[in-house]
PDB file of C-alpha atoms in Angstrom:
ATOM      1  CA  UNK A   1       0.000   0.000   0.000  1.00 45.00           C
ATOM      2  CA  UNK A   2       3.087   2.238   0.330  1.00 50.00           C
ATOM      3  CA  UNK A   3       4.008   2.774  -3.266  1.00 58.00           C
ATOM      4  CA  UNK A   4       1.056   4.574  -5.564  1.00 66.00           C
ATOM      5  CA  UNK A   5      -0.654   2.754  -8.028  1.00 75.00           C
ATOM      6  CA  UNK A   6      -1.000   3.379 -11.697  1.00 81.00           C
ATOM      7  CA  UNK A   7      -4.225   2.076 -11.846  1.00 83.00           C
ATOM      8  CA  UNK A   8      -5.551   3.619  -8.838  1.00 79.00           C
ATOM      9  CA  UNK A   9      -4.181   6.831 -10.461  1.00 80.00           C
ATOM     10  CA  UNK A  10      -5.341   7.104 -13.759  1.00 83.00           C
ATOM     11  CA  UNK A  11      -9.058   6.286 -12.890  1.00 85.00           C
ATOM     12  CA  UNK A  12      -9.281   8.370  -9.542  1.00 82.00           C
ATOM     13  CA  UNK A  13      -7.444  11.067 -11.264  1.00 81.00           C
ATOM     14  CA  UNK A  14     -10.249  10.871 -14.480  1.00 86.00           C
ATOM     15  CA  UNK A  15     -12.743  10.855 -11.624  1.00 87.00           C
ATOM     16  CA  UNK A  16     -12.390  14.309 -10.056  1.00 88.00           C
ATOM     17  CA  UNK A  17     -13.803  16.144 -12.375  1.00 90.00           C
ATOM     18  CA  UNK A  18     -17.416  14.500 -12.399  1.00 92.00           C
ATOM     19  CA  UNK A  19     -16.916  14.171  -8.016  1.00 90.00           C
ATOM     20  CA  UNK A  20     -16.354  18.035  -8.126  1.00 92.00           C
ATOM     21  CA  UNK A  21     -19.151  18.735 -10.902  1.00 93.00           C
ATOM     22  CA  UNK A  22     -21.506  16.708  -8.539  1.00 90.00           C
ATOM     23  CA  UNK A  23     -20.695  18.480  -5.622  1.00 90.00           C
ATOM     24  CA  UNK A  24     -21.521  21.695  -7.134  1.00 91.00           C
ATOM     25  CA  UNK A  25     -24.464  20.609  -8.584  1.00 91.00           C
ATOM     26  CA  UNK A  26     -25.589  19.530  -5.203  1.00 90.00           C
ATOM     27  CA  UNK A  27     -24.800  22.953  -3.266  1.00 90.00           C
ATOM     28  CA  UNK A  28     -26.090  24.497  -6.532  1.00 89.00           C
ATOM     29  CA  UNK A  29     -29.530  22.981  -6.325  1.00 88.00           C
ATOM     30  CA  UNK A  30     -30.033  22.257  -2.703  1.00 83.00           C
ATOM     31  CA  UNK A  31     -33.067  24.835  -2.283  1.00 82.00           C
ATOM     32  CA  UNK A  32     -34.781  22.868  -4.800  1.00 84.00           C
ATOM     33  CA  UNK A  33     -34.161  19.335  -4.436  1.00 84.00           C
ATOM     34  CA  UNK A  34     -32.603  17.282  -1.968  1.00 82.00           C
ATOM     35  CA  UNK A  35     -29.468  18.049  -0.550  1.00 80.00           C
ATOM     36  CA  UNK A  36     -27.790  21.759  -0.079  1.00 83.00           C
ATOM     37  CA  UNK A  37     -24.248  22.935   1.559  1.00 86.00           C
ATOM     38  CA  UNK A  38     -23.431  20.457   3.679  1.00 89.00           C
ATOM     39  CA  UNK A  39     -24.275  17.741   1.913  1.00 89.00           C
ATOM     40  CA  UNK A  40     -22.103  19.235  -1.177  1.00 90.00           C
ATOM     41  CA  UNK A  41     -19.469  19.973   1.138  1.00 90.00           C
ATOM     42  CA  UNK A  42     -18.841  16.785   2.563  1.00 89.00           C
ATOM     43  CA  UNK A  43     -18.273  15.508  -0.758  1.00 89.00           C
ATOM     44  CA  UNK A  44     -16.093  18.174  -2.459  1.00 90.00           C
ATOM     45  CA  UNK A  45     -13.954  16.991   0.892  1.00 88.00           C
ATOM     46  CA  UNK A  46     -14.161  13.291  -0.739  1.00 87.00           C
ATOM     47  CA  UNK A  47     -12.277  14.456  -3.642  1.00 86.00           C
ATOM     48  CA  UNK A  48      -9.304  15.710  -1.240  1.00 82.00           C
ATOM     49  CA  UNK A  49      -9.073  12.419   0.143  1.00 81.00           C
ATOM     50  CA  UNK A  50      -8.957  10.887  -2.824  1.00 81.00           C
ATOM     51  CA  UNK A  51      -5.858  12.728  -3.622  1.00 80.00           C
ATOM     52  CA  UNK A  52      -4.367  11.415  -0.296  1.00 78.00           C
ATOM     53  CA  UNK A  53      -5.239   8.246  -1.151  1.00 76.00           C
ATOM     54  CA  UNK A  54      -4.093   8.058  -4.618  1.00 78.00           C
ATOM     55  CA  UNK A  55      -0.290  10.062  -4.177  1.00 74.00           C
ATOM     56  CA  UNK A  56       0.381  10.207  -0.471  1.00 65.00           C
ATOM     57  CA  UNK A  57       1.192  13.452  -1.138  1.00 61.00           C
ATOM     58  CA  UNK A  58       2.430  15.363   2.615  1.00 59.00           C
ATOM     59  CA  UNK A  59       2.589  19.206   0.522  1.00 61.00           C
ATOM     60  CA  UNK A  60      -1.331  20.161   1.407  1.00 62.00           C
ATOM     61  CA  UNK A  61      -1.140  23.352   3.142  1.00 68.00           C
ATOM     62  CA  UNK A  62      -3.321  22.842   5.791  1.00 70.00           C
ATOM     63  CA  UNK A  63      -2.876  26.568   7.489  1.00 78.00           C
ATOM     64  CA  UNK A  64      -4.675  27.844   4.532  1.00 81.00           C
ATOM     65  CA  UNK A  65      -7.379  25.689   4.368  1.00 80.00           C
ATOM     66  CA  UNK A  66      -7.690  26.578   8.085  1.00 84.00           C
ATOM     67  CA  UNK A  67      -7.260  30.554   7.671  1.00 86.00           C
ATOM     68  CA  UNK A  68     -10.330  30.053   4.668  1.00 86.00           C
ATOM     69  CA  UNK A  69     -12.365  28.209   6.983  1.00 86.00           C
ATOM     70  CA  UNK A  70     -12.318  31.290   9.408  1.00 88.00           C
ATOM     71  CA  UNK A  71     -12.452  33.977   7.069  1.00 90.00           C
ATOM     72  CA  UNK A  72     -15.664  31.997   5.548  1.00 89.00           C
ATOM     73  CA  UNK A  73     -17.607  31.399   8.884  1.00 89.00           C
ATOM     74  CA  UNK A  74     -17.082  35.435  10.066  1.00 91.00           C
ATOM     75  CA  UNK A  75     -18.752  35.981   6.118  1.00 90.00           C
ATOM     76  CA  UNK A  76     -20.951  33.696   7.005  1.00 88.00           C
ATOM     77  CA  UNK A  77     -22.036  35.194  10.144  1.00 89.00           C
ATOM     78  CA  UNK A  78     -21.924  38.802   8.664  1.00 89.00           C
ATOM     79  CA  UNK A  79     -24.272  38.226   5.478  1.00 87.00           C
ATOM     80  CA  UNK A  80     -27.045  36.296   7.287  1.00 85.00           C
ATOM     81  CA  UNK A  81     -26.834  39.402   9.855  1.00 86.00           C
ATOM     82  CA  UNK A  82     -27.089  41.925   7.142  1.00 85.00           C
ATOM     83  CA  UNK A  83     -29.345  40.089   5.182  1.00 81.00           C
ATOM     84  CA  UNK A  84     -31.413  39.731   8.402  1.00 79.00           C
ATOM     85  CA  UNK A  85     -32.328  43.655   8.583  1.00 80.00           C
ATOM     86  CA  UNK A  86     -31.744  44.540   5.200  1.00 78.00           C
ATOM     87  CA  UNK A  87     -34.064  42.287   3.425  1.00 72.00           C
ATOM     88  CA  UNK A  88     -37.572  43.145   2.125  1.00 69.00           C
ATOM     89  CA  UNK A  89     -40.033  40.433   4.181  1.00 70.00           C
ATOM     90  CA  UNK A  90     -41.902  40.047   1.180  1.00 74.00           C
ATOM     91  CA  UNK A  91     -38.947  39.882  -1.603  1.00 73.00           C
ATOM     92  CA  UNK A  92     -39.615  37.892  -4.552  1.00 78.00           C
ATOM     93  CA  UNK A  93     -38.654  34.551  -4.944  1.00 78.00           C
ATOM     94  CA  UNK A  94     -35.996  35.207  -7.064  1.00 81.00           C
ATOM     95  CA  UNK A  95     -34.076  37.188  -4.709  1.00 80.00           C
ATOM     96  CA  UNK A  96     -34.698  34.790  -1.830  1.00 81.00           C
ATOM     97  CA  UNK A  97     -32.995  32.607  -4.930  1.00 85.00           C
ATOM     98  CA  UNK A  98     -29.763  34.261  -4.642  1.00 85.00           C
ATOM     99  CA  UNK A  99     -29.936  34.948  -1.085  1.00 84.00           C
ATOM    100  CA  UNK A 100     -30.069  30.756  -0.335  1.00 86.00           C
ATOM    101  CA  UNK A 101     -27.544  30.051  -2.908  1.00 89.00           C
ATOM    102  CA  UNK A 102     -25.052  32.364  -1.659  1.00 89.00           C
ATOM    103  CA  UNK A 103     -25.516  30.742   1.780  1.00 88.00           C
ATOM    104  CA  UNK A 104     -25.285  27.482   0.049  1.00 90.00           C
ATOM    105  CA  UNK A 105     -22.264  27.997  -1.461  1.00 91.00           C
ATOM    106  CA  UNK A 106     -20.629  29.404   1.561  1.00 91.00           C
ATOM    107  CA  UNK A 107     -21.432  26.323   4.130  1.00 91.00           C
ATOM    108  CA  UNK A 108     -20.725  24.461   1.012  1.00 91.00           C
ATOM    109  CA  UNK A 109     -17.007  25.844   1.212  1.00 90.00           C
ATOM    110  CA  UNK A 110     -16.460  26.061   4.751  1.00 91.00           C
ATOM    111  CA  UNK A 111     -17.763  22.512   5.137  1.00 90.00           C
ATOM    112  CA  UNK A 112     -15.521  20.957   2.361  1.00 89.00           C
ATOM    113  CA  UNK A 113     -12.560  22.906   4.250  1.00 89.00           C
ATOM    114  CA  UNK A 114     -13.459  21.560   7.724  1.00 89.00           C
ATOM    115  CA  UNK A 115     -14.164  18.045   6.687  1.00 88.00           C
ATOM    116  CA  UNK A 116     -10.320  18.187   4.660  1.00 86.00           C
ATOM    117  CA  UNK A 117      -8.713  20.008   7.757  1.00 85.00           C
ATOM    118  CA  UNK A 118     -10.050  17.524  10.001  1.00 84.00           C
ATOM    119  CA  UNK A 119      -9.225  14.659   7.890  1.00 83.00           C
ATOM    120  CA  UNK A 120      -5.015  15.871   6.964  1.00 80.00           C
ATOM    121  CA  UNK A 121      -4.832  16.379  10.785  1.00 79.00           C
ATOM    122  CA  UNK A 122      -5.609  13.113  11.765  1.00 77.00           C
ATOM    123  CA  UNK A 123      -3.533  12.199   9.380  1.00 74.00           C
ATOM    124  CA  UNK A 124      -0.217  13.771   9.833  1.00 70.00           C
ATOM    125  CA  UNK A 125      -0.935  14.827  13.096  1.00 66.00           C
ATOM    126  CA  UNK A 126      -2.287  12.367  15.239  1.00 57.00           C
ATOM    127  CA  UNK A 127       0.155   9.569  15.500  1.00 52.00           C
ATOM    128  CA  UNK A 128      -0.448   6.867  17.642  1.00 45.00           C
TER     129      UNK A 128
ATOM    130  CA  UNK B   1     -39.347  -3.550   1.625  1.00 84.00           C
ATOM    131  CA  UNK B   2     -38.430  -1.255   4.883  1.00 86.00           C
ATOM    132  CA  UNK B   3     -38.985  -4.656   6.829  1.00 91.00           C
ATOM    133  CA  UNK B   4     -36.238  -6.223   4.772  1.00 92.00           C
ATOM    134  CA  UNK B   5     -33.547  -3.237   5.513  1.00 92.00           C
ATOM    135  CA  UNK B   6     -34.019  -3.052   8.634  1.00 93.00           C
ATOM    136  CA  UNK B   7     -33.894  -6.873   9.448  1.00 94.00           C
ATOM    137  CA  UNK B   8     -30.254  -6.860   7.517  1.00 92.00           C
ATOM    138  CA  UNK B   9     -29.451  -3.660   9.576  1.00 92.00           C
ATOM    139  CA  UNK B  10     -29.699  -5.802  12.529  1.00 94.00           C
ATOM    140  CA  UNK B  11     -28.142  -8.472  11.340  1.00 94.00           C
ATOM    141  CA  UNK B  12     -24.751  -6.252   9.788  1.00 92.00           C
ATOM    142  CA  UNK B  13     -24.856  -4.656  13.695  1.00 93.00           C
ATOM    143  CA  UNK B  14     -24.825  -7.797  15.259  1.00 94.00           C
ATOM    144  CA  UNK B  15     -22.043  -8.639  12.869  1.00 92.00           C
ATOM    145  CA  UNK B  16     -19.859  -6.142  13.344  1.00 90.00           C
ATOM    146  CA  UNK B  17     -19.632  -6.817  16.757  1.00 91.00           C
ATOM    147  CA  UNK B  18     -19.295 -10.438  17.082  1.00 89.00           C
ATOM    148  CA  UNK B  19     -16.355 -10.753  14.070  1.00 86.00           C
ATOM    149  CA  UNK B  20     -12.629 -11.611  15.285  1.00 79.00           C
ATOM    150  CA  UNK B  21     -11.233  -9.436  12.223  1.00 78.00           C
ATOM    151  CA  UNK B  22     -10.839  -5.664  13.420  1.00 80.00           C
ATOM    152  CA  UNK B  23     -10.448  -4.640   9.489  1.00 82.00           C
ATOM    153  CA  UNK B  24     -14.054  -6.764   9.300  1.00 88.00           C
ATOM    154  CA  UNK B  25     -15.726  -5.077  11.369  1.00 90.00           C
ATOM    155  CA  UNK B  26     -15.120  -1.912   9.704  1.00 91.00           C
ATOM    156  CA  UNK B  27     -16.308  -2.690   6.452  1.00 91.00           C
ATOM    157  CA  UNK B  28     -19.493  -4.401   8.375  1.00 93.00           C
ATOM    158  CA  UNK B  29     -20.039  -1.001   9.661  1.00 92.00           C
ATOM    159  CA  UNK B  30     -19.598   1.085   6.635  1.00 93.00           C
ATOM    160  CA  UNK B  31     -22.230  -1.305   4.776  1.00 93.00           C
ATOM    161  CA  UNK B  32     -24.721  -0.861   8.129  1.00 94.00           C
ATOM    162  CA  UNK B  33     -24.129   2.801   7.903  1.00 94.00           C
ATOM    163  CA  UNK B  34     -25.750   2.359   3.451  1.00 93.00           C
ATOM    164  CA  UNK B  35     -28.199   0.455   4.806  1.00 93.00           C
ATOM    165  CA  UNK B  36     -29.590   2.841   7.257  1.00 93.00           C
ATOM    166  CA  UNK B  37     -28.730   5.643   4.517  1.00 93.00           C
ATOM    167  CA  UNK B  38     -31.412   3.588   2.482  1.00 92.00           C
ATOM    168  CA  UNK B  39     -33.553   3.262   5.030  1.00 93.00           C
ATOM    169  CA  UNK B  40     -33.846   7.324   5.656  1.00 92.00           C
ATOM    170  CA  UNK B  41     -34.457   7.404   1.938  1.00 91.00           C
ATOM    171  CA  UNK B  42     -37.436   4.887   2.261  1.00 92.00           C
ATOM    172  CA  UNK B  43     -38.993   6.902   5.008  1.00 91.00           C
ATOM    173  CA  UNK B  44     -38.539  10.049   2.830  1.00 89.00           C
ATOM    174  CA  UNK B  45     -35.863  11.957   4.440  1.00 89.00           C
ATOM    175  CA  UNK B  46     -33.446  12.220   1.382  1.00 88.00           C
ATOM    176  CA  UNK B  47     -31.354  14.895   2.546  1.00 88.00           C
ATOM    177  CA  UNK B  48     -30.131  13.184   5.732  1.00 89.00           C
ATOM    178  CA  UNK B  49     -29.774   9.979   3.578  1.00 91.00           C
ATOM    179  CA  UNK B  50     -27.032  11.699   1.227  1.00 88.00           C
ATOM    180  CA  UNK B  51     -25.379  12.900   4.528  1.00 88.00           C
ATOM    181  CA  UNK B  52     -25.152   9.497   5.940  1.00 90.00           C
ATOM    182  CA  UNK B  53     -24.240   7.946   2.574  1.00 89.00           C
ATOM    183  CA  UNK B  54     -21.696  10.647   2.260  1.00 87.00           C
ATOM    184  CA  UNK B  55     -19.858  10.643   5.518  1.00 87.00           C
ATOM    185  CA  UNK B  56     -20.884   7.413   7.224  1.00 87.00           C
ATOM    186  CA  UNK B  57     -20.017   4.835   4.801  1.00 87.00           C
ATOM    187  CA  UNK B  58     -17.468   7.096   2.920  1.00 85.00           C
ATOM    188  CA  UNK B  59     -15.387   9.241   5.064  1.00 86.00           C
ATOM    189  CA  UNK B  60     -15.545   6.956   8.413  1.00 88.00           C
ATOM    190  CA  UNK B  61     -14.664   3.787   6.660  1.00 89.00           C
ATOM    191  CA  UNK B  62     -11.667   5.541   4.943  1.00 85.00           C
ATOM    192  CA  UNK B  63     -10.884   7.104   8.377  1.00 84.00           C
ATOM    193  CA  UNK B  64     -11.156   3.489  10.205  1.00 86.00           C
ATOM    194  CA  UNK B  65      -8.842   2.357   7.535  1.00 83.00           C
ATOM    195  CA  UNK B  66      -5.891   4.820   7.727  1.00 80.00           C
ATOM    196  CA  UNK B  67      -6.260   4.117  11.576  1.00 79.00           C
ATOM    197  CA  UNK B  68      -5.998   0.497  11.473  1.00 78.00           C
ATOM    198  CA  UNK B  69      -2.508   0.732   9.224  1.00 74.00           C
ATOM    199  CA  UNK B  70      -1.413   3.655  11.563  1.00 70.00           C
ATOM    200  CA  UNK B  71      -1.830   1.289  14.183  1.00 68.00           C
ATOM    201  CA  UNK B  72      -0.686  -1.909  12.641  1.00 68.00           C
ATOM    202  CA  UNK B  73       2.991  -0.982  12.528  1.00 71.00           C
ATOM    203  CA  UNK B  74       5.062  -1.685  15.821  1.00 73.00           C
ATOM    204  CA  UNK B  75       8.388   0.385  15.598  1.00 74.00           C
ATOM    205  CA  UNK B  76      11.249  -0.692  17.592  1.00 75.00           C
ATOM    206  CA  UNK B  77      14.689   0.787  17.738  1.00 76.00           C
ATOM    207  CA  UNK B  78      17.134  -1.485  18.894  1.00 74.00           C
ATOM    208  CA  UNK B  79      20.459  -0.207  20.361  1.00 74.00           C
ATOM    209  CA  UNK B  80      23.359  -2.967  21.780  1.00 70.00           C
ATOM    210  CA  UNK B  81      26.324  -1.993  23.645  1.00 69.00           C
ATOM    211  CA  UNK B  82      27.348  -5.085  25.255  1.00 62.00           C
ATOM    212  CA  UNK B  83      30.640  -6.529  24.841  1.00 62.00           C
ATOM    213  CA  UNK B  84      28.789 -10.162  25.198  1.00 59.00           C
ATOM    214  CA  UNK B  85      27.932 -11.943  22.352  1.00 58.00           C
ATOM    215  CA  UNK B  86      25.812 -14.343  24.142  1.00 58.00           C
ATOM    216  CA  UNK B  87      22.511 -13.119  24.510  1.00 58.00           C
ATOM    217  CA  UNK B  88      22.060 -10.918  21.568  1.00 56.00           C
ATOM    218  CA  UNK B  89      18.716 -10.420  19.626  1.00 59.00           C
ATOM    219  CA  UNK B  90      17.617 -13.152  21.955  1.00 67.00           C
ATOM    220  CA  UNK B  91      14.717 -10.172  22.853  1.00 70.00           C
ATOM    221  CA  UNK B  92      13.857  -9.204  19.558  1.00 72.00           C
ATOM    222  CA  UNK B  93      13.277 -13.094  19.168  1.00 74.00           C
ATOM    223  CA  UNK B  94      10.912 -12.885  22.000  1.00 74.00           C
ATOM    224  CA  UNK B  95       8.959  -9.564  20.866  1.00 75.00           C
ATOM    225  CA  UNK B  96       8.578 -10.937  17.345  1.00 77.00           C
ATOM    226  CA  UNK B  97       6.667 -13.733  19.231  1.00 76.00           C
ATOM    227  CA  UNK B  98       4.208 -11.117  20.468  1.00 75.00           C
ATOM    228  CA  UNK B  99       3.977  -9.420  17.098  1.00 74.00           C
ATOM    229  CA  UNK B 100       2.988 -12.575  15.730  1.00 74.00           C
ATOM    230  CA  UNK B 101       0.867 -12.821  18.471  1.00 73.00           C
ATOM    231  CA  UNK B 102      -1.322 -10.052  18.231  1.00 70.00           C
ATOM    232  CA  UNK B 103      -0.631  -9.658  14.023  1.00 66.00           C
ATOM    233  CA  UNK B 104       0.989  -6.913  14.133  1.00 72.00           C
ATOM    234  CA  UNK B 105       4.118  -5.962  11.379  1.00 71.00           C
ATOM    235  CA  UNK B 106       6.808  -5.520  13.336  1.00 74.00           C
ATOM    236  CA  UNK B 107       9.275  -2.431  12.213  1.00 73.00           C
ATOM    237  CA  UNK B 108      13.057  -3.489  13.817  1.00 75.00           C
ATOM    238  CA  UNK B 109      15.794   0.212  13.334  1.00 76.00           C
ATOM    239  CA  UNK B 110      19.281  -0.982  14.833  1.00 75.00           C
ATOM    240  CA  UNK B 111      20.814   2.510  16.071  1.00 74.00           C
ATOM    241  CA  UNK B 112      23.615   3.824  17.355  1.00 72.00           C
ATOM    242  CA  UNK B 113      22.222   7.667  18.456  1.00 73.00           C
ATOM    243  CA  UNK B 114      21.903   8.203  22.064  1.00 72.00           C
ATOM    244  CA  UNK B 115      18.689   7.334  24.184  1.00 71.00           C
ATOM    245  CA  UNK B 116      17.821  11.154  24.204  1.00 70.00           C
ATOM    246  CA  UNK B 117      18.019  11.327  20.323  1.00 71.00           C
ATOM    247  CA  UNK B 118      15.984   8.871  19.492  1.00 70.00           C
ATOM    248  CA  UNK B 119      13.146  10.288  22.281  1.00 68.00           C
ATOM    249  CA  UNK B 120      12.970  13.382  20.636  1.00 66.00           C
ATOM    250  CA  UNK B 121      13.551  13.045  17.054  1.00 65.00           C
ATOM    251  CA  UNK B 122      11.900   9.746  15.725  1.00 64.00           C
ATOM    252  CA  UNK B 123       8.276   8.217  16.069  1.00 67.00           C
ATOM    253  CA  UNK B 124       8.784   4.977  18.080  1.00 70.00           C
ATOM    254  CA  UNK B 125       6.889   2.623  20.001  1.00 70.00           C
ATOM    255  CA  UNK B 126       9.598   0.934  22.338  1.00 72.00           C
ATOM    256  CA  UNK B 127      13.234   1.445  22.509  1.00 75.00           C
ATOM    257  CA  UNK B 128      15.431  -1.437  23.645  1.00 74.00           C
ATOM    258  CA  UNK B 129      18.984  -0.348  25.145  1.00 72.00           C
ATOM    259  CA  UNK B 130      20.903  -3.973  26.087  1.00 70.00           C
ATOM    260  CA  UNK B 131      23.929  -3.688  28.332  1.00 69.00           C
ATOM    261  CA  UNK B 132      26.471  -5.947  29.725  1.00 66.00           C
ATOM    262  CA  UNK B 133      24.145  -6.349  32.785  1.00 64.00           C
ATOM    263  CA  UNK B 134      20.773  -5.127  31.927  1.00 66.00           C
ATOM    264  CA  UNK B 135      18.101  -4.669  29.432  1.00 70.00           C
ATOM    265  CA  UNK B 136      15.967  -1.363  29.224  1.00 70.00           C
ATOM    266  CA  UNK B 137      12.802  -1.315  27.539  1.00 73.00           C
ATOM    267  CA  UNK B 138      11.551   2.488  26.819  1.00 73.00           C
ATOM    268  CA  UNK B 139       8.324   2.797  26.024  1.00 71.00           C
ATOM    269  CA  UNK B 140       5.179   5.408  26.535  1.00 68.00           C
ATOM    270  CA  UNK B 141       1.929   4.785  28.947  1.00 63.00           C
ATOM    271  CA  UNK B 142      -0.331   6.167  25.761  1.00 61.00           C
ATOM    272  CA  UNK B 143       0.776   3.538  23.861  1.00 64.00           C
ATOM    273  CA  UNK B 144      -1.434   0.968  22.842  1.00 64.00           C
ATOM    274  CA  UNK B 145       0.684  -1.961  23.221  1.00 70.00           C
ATOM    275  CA  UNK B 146       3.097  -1.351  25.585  1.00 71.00           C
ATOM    276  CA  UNK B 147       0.866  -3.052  28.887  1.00 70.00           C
ATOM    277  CA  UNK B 148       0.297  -5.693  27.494  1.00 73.00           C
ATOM    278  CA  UNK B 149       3.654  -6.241  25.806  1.00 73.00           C
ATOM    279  CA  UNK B 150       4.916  -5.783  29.439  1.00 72.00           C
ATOM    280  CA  UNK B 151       2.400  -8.904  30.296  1.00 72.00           C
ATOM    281  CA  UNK B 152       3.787 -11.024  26.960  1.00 74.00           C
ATOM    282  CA  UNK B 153       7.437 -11.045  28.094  1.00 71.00           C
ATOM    283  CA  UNK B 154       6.965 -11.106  31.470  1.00 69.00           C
ATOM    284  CA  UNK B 155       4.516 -14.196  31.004  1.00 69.00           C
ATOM    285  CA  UNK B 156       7.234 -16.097  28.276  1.00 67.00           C
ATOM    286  CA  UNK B 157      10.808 -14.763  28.845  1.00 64.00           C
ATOM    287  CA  UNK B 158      13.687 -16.256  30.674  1.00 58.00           C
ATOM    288  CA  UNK B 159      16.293 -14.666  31.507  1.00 58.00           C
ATOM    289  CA  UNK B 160      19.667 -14.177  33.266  1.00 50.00           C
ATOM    290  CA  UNK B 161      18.984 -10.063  32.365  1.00 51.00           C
ATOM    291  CA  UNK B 162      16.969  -8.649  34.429  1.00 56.00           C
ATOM    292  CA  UNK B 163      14.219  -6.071  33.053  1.00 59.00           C
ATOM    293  CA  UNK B 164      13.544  -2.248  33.652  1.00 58.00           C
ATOM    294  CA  UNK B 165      10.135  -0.925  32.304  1.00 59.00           C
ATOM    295  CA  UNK B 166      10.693   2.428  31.829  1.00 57.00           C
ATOM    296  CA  UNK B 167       7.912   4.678  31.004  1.00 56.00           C
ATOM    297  CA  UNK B 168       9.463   8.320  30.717  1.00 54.00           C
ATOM    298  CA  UNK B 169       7.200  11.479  30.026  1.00 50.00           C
ATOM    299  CA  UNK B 170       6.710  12.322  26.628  1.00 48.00           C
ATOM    300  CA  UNK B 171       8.997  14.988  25.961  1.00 45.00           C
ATOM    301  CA  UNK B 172       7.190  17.363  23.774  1.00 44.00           C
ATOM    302  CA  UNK B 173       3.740  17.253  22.101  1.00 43.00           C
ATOM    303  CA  UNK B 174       3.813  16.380  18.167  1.00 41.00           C
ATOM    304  CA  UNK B 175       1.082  18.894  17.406  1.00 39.00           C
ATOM    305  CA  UNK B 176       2.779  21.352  15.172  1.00 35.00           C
TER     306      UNK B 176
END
């Protein structure tokens, strides 16, 4: 299991693209069907641990991931609050569109971050 | 149809508890962990069934995995400085037995670096430093194996050497 595989490598490496695609399309459309940020995040994270898996790389820079994580949850915080007393009560539905999609989007990143963050710690970190 | 997932839920739980094989067990759990994701999808809840799918049978079972090799590898450095040829590697004879014993892949680093070297720069699970008159086994209390290694060659060896179970402090935390 130590040295990488070719095989292993060519197909997981043709298979991030359609992983990440789905992930989108799952934050993307999660106020209409089933699913939404979380859901889309956990599996944009999958395609992070495929790359462990496939090269054993150690070069992820974790502190960024972390730093984006942060900076995401304060905008997080900040356009729910302004959205809060800003917004019309009875906006139309497309701007209540935008205004879940955004929010989407953003758990969708901060969730793919924490899930990856989590997962590179544990395994660099947490020996024994 | 419900009746039928929820029957083999039971039975993949039951499973995973009562199997021998650790590595077993894990992949019973991931396959429990789809079957209940069906079984939120059959009582309509399809957005907690994606989560479950997601990170229950993906990321935990990949998670278990990397933990089992992590923990499958026994490291030992090895350092001899007697003059007596007599009694060498009769130890590492005796804690290959308890490798085999509990299947573990044994990981053997002859050294030469002092005691303090090797606690603060490498990852080890027990150092072994054999004199002319004694034999000291290093190892930490958070390890995993180290009690009941202590049990193993207490229980099987015999020796002229007498033993000194050392469990020093951990020096420095690894976090970063």
């Amino acid at each position: 299991m130590n040295e990488e595989s070719i095989l292993l490598r060519k197909t997981m490496g043709s298979l991030y693209t359609y992983i990440i695609i789905f992930g989108i399309y799952i934050i993307y459309n999660g106020h209409l069907t089933p699913g939404g940020g979380f859901q889309g995040g956990a599996i944009l994270a999958s395609v992070f641990i495929i790359h462990y898996l496939v090269t054993y790389s150690k070069t992820l820079r974790s502190a960024t991931l972390t730093n984006l994580e942060k900076v995401i949850y304060v905008a997080l915080v900040v356009f729910a609050i302004v959205l809060i007393f800003y917004l019309n009560p009875y906006a139309s539905l497309s701007t209540k569109r935008v205004y879940l999609i955004i929010m989407n989007g953003l758990i969708g990143i901060k969730v793919s971050c924490g899930l990856t963050v989590v997962f590179y710690r544990f395994i660099f970190f947490e020996s024994r | 149809m419900q009746y039928v997932i929820l029957i083999m839920m039971v039975i993949f739980a039951i499973a995973a508890i009562q199997t021998e094989v650790l590595r077993r067990t894990i992949i019973y759990a991931g396959v429990f962990s789809l079957l209940s994701s069906f079984a939120y999808l059959l009582y309509k809840a399809p957005d907690v069934a994606i989560a479950e799918a997601v990170i229950g049978c993906t990321l935990a079972t990949v998670i278990y995995l990397v933990a089992m090799t992590k923990y499958k590898v026994f490291r030992v450095y090895y350092k001899h400085t007697s003059t007596n040829k007599e009694n060498i590697h009769d130890i590492l004879e005796s804690i290959t037995k308890y490798t085999d014993y509990m299947s573990l892949q044994l990981d053997t680093i002859s050294t030469k670096k002092d005691l303090h070297e090797i606690l603060e720069d490498s990852h080890y699970d027990v150092i072994i430093i054999q004199n002319d008159t004694s034999i000291d086994v290093y190892g930490e209390t958070s390890n995993y194996h180290f009690d009941s290694m202590i049990d193993f060659l207490n229980l099987t060896c015999r020796y002229k050497i007498d033993f000194h179970f050392v469990t020093p402090k951990k020096l420095e935390d690894n976090y970063e």
